[in-house]
Coordinates of C-alpha atoms and ligand atoms in Angstrom, one line a residue:
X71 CA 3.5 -30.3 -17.8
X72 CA 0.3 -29.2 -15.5
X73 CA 0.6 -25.7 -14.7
X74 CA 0.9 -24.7 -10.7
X75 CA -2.0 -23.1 -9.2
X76 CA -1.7 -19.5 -8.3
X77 CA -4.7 -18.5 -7.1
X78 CA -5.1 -17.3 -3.6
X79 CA -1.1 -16.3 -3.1
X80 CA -0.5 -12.9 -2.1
X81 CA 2.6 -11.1 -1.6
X82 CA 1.8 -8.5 0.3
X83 CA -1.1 -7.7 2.7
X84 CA -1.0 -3.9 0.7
X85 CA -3.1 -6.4 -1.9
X86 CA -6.0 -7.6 0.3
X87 CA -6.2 -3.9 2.2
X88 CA -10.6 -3.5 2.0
X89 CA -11.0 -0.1 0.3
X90 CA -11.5 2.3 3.0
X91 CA -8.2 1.2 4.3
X92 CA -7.2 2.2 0.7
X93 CA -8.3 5.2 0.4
X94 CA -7.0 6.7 3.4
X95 CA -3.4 4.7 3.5
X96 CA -2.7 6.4 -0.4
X97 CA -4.1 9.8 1.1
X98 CA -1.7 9.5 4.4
X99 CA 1.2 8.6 1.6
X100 CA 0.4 11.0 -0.7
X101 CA 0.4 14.1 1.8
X102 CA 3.9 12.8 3.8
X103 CA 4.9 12.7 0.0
X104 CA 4.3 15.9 -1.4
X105 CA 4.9 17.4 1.8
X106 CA 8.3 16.1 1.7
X107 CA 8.9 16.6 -1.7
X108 CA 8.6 20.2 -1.7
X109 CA 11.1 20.4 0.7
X110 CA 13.7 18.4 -0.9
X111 CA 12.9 18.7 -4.6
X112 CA 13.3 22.0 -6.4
X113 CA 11.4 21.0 -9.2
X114 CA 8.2 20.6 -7.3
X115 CA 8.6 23.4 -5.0
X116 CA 8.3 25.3 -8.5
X117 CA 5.7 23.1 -9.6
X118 CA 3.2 23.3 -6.5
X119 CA 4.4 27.2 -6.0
X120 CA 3.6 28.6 -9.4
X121 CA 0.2 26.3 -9.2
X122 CA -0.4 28.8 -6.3
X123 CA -0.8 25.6 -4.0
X124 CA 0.7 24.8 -0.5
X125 CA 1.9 21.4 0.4
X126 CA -1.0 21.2 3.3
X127 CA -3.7 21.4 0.5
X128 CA -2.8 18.4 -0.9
X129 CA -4.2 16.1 1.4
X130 CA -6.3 13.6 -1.1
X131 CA -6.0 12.2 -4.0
X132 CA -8.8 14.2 -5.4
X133 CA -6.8 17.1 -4.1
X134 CA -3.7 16.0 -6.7
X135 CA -6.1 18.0 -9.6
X136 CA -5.2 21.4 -8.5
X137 CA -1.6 20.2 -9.7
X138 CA -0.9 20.3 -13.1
X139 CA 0.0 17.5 -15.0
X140 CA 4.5 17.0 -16.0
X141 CA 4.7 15.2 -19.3
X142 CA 8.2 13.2 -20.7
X143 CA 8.9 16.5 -22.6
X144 CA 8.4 18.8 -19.5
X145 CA 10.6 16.5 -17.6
X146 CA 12.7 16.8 -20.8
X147 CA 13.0 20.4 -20.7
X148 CA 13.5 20.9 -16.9
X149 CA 16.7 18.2 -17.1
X150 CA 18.1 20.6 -20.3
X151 CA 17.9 23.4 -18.4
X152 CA 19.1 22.4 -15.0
X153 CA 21.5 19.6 -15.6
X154 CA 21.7 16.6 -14.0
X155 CA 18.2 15.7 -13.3
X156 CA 15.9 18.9 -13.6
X157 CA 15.8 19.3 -9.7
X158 CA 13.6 16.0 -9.5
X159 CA 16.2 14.4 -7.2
X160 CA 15.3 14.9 -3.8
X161 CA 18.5 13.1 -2.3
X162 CA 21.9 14.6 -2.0
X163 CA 23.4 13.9 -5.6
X164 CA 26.2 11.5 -3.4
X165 CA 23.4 9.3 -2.2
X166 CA 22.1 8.5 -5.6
X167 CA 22.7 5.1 -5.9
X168 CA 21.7 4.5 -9.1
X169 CA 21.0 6.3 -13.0
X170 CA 19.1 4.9 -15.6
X171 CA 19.1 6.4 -19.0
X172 CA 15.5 6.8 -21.0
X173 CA 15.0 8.1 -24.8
X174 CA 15.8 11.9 -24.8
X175 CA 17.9 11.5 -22.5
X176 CA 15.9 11.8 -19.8
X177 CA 18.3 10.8 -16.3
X178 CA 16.4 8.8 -14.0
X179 CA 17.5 7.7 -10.8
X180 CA 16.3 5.1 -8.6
X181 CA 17.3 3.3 -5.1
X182 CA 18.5 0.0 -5.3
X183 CA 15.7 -1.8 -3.3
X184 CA 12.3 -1.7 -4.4
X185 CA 10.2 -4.9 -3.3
X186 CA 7.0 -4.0 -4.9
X187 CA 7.8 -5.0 -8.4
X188 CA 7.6 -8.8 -7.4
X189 CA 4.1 -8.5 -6.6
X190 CA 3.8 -8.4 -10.5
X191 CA 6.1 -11.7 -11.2
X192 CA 4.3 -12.8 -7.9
X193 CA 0.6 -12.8 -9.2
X194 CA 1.8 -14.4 -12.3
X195 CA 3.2 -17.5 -10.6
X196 CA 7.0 -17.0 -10.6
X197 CA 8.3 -19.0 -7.4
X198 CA 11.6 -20.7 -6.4
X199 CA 12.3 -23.5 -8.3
X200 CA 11.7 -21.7 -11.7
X201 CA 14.2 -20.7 -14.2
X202 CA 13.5 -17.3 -15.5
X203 CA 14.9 -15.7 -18.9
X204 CA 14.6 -12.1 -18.5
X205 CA 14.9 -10.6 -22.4
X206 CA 14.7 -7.0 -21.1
X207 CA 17.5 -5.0 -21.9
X208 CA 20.5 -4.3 -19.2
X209 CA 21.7 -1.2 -21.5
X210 CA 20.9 1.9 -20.2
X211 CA 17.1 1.5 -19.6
X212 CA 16.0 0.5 -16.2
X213 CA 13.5 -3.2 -17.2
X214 CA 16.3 -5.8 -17.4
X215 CA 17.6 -4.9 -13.6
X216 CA 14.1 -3.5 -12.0
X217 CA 12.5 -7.0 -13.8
X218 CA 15.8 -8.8 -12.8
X219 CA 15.7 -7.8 -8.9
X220 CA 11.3 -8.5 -8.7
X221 CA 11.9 -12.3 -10.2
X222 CA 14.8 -12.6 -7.6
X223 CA 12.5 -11.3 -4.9
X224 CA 10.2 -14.1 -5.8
X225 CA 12.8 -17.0 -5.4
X226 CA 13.5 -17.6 -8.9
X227 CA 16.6 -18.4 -10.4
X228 CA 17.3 -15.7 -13.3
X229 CA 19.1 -16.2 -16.4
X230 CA 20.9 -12.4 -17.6
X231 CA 19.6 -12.8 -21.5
X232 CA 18.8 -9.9 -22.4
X233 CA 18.0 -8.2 -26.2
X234 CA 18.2 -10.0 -29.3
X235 CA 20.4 -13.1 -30.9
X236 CA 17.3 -15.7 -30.8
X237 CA 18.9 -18.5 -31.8
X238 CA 21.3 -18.2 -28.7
X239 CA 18.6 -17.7 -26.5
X240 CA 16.6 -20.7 -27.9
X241 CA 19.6 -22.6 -27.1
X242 CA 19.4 -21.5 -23.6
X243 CA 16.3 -21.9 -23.2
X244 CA 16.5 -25.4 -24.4
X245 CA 19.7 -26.5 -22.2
X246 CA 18.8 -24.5 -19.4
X247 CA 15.2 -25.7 -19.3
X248 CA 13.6 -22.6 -18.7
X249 CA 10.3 -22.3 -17.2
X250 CA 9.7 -18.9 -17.4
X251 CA 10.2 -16.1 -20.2
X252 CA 9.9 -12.1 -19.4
X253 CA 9.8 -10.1 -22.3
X254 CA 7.3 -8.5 -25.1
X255 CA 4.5 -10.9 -26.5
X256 CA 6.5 -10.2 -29.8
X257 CA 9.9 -11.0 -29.2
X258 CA 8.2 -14.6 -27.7
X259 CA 6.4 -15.2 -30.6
X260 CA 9.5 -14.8 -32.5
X261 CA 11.4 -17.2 -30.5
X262 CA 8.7 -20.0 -30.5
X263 CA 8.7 -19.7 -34.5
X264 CA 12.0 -19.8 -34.7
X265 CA 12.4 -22.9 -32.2
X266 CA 10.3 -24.6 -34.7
X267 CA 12.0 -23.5 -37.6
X268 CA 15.1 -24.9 -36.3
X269 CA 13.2 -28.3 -35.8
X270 CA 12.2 -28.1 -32.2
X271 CA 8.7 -29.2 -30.8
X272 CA 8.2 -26.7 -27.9
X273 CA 5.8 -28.7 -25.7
X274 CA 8.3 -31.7 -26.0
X275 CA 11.7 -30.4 -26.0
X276 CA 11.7 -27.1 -23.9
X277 CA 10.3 -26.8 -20.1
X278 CA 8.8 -23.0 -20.6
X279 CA 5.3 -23.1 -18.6
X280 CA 4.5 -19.4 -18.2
X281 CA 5.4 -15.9 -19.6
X282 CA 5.4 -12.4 -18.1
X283 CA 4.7 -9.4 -20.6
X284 CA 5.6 -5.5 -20.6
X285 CA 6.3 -3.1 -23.0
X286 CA 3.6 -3.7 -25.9
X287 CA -0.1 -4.8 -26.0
X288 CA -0.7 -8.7 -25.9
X289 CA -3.7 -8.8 -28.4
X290 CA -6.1 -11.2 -27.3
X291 CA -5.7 -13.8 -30.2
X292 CA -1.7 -14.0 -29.5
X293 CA -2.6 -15.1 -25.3
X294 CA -4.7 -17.5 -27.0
X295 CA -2.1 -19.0 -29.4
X296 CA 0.2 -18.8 -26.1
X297 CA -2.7 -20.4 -23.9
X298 CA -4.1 -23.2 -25.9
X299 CA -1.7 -24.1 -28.9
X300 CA 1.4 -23.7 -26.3
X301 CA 0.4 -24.6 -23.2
X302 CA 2.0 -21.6 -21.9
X303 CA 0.2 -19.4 -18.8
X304 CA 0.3 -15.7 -19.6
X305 CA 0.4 -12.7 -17.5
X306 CA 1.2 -8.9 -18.3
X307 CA 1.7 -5.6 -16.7
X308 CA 1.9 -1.8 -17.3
X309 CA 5.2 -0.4 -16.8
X310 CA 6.2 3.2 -17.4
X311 CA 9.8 3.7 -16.9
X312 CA 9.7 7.6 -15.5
X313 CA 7.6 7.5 -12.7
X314 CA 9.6 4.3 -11.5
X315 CA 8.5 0.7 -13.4
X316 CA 5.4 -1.5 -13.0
X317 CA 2.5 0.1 -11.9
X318 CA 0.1 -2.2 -12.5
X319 CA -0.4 -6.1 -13.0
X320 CA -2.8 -9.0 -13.6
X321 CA -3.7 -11.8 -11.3
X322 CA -4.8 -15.1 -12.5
X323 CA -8.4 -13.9 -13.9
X324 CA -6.4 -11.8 -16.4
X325 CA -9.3 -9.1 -16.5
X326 CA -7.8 -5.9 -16.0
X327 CA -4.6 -5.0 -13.9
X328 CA -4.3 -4.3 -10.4
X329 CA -3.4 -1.0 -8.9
X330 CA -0.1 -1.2 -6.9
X331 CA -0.4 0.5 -3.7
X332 CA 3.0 2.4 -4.2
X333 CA 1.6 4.5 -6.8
X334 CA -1.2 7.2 -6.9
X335 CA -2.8 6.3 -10.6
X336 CA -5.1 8.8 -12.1
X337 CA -7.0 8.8 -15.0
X338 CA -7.5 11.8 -16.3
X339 CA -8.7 14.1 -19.4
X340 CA -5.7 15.0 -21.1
X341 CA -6.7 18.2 -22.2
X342 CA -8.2 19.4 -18.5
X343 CA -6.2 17.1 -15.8
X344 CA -9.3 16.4 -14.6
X345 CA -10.1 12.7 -12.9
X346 CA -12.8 10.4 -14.8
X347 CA -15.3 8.3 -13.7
X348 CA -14.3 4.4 -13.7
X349 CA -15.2 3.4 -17.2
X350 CA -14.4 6.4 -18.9
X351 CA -11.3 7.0 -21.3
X352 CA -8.5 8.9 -20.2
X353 CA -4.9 9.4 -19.7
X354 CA -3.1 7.5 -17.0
X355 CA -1.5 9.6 -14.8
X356 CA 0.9 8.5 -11.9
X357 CA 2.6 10.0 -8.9
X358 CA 5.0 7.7 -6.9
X359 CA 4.4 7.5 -3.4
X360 CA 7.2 4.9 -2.0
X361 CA 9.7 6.6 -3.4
X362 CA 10.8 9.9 -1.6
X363 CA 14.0 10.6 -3.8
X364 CA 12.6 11.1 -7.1
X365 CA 10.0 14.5 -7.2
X366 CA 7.5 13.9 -9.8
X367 CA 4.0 14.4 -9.1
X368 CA 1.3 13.7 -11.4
X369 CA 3.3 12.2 -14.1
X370 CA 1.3 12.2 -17.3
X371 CA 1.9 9.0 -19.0
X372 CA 0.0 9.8 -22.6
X373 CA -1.3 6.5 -22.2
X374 CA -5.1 6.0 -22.5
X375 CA -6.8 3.6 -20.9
X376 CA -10.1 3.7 -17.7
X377 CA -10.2 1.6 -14.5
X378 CA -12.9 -0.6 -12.7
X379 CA -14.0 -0.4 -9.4
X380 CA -15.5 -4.0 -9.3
X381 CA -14.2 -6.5 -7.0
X382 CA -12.1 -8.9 -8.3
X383 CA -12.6 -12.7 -7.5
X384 CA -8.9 -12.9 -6.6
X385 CA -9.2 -11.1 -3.5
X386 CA -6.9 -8.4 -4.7
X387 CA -8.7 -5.5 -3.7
X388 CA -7.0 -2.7 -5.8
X389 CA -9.0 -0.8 -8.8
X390 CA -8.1 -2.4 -11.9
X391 CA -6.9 -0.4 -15.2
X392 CA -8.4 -2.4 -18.4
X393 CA -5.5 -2.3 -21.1
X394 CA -4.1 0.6 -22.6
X395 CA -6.3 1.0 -25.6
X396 CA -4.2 4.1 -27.4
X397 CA -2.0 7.2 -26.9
X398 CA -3.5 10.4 -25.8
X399 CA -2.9 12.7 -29.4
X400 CA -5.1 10.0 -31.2
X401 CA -8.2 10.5 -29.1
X402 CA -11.1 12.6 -29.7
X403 CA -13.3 13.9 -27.5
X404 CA -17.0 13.6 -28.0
X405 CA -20.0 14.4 -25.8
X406 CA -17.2 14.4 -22.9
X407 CA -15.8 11.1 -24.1
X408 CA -12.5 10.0 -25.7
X409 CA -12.6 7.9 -28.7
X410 CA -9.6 6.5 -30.1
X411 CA -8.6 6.5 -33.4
X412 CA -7.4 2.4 -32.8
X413 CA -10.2 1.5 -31.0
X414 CA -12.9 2.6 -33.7
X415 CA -11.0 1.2 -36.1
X416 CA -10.6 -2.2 -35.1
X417 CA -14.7 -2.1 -34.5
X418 CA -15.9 -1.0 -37.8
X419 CA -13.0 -3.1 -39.4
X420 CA -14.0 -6.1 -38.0
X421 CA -16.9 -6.3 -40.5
X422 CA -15.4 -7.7 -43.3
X423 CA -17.8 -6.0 -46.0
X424 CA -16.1 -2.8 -44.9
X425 CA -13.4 -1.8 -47.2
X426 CA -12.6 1.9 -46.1
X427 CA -14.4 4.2 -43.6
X428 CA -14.1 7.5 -42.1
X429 CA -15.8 8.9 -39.1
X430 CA -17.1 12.6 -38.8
X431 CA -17.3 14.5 -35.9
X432 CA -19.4 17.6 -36.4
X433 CA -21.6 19.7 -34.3
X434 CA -25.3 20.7 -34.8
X435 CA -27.2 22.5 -32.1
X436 CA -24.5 22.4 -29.6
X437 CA -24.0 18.8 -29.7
X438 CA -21.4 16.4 -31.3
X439 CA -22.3 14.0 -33.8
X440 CA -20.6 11.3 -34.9
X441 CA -22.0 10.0 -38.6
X442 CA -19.7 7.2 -40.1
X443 CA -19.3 6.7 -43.7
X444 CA -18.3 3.6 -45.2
X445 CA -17.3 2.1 -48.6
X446 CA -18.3 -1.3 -48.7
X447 CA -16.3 -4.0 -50.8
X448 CA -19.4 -5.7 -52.2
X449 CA -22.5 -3.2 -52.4
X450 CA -25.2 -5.6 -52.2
X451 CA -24.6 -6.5 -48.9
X452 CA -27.0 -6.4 -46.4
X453 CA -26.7 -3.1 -45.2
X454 CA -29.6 -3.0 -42.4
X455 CA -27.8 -5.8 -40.8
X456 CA -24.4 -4.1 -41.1
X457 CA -25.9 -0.6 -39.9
X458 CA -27.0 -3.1 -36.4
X459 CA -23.8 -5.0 -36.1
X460 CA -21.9 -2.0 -36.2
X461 CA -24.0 0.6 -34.4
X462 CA -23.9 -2.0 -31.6
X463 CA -19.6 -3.4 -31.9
X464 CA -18.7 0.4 -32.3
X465 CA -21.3 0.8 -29.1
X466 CA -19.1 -1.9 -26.9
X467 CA -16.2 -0.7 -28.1
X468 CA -15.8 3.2 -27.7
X469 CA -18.5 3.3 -25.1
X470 CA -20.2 5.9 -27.4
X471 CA -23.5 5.5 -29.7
X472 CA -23.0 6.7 -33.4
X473 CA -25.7 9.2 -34.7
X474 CA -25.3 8.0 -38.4
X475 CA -24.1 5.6 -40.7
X476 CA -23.9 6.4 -44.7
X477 CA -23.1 3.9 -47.3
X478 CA -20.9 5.7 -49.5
X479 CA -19.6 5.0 -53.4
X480 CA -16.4 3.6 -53.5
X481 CA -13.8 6.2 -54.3
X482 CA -15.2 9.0 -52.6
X483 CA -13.3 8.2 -49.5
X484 CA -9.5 8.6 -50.3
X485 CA -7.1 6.4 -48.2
X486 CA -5.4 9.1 -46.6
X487 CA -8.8 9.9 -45.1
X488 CA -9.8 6.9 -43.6
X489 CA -9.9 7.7 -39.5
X490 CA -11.5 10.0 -38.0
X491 CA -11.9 13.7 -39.0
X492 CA -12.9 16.3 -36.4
X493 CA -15.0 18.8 -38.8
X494 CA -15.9 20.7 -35.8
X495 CA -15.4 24.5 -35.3
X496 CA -15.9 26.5 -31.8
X497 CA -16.2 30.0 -32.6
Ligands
ZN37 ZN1 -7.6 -10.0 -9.4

């Protein structure tokens, strides 16, 4: 079945806004925010007070570094202390209209109408007509209603799935004819081998033409297997449940995710709270500014990832954030930028010769230096050409050169030490 064109479709003309309108509509947001927020939520009052800063001097986003950054086990420990929801509410506890439940528990609440969200389902093609399966859980956590509502918003009919029992929901699938799933890459994958399993030939017997993903990376060999062997169109977004949902989304060129304009995004060095250059590593830090009933400010999400500036040939005009490539406790920092454990693994293990590795951070005359050894599976291979593959994949990869790589016996490197060791001392 030919896939509909979504290309030129926006939902909102937030999307299109040229970036000087940009700039100053999320600075005009973000003071009315935090100027309201310190009236109405105790918990940033304390925040912006003990920082020694006054609402009024937090009138960019630039400005939003003098704050410090609240991370899930901050929030944790405010809501412990000061039951129900750590003087983050901003609303009179009898307007809340709704609580959502995260791991911890963390209390969350959240007002019943937030149109944004659909801009994600929106870019990704979901329209009246389809049939959506939203496999999201209802249970406590916020995705299955938030996601729920934002297909709704975008005309589609939606079919209340929910977690688990695949053969049920292949069965649904099947006499519902579903044209759209929204779930994890994984939990799709499952389904589709399943289907098979139970004698089904997806392309012929089911209707499903494109799939929305949160919640887990989609490695690029999966969207392919989606793409070409399935002939279903993919599209995925970053969601962080605490600071309200989806915060950013792809378009059709599926290269990076856009901004949404309700949100203040960051990224930032963990360590400093310090913003970073587009391109460089950092954490992704968000402060809602749509939402006036929920205080958080620079919410640090401990997800690392960097943004582009580059415009994008969809006409969305919003930076874009380029994956999250790993969690802030397994990054380094070297010569002032983050490498992540994951990252530098899946470039040096992409060469096949390589059986184990370990990469060596030291210092020598006030500079880092990164020297990679590796144990190689056959040693006669070619290790000039290895030393060049890998100097320039690790180079691509973690933005960062390597000083040295040492072919090492086998055996001296002991599995438990494969990754990367930070031998550095600062006395
Ligand atoms: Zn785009």
């Amino acid at each position: 079945m030919a896939v509909k064109s979504r290309k030129d479709e926006f939902f909102d003309e937030l999307e299109i806004m040229p970036p000087v309108v940009r700039e100053e509509y999320l600075n005009k947001k973000l003071t009315e925010t935090v100027k309201h927020l310190y009236r109405h939520s105790p918990a940033v009052k304390m925040i912006l007070d003990t920082a020694g800063i006054s609402p009024g001097q937090v009138q960019t986003v630039k400005d939003l570094e003098k704050l410090p950054v609240t991370r899930k086990t901050d929030l944790l420990e405010m809501q412990k202390e000061n039951l129900p929801y750590g003087g983050v509410a901003a609303i009179p506890l009898k307007d809340i209209e709704r609580v959502f439940i995260s791991p911890g528990p963390i209390y969350e609440i959240q007002p019943s109408s937030i149109k944004w969200f659909a801009k994600s389902f929106w870019a990704a093609g979901f329209r009246k007509g389809d049939v959506v399966i939203n496999t999201f859980t209802y249970h406590m956590s916020p995705a299955g209603i938030l996601f729920h509502e934002a297909i709704r918003d975008c005309g589609a009919t939606v079919v209340v799935a929910g977690t688990g029992n695949t053969d049920l929901q292949i069965q649904i699938m099947k006499d519902l004819q579903v044209t759209g799933f929204v779930g994890t890459p994984s939990f799709l994958m499952t389904v589709i081998k399943r289907a098979e399993e139970m004698g089904f030939n997806l392309e012929r017997d089911f209707s499903l033409q494109r799939a929305w993903f949160t919640g887990e990376m989609l490695p690029p060999s999966l969207r392919v297997t989606f793409e070409n062997d399935y002939n279903i169109d993919t599209s995925q977004a970053y969601a962080v449940t605490e600071p309200g949902g989806a915060i950013a989304y792809e378009c059709y060129k599926k290269s990076g995710m856009h901004i949404m304009d309700e949100y203040v995004v960051e990224i930032a060095d963990p360590e400093t709270g310090k913003q970073l250059k587009p391109g460089e590593i950092g954490e992704i830090v968000v402060t809602p500014i749509h939402n006036k009933s929920w205080g958080l400010i620079r919410f640090g999400t401990g997800d690392l990832s960097s943004y582009i500036t580059e415009p994008c040939p969809c006409g969305r005009t919003a930076n874009r954030i380029t994956g999250i490539v790993g969690r802030a406790g397994d990054a380094v920092k070297v010569r002032g930028m983050f490498v992540v454990a994951k990252q530098a693994e899946q470039a040096i293990m992409s060469f096949n010769e390589v059986s184990r590795y370990q990469l060596n951070v030291g210092r020598r005359q006030h500079r880092d230096e990164m020297t990679l050894k590796i144990e190689l599976k056959d040693k006669d291979a070619d290790k000039a050409k290895l030393t060049e593959g890998i100097n320039k994949k690790f180079q691509d990869t973690c933005r960062i050169k390597l000083d040295k790589i040492e072919f090492v016996e086998a055996g001296i490197i002991s599995e438990d030490k494969q990754g990367i060791v930070d031998e550095r001392k600062w006395e």
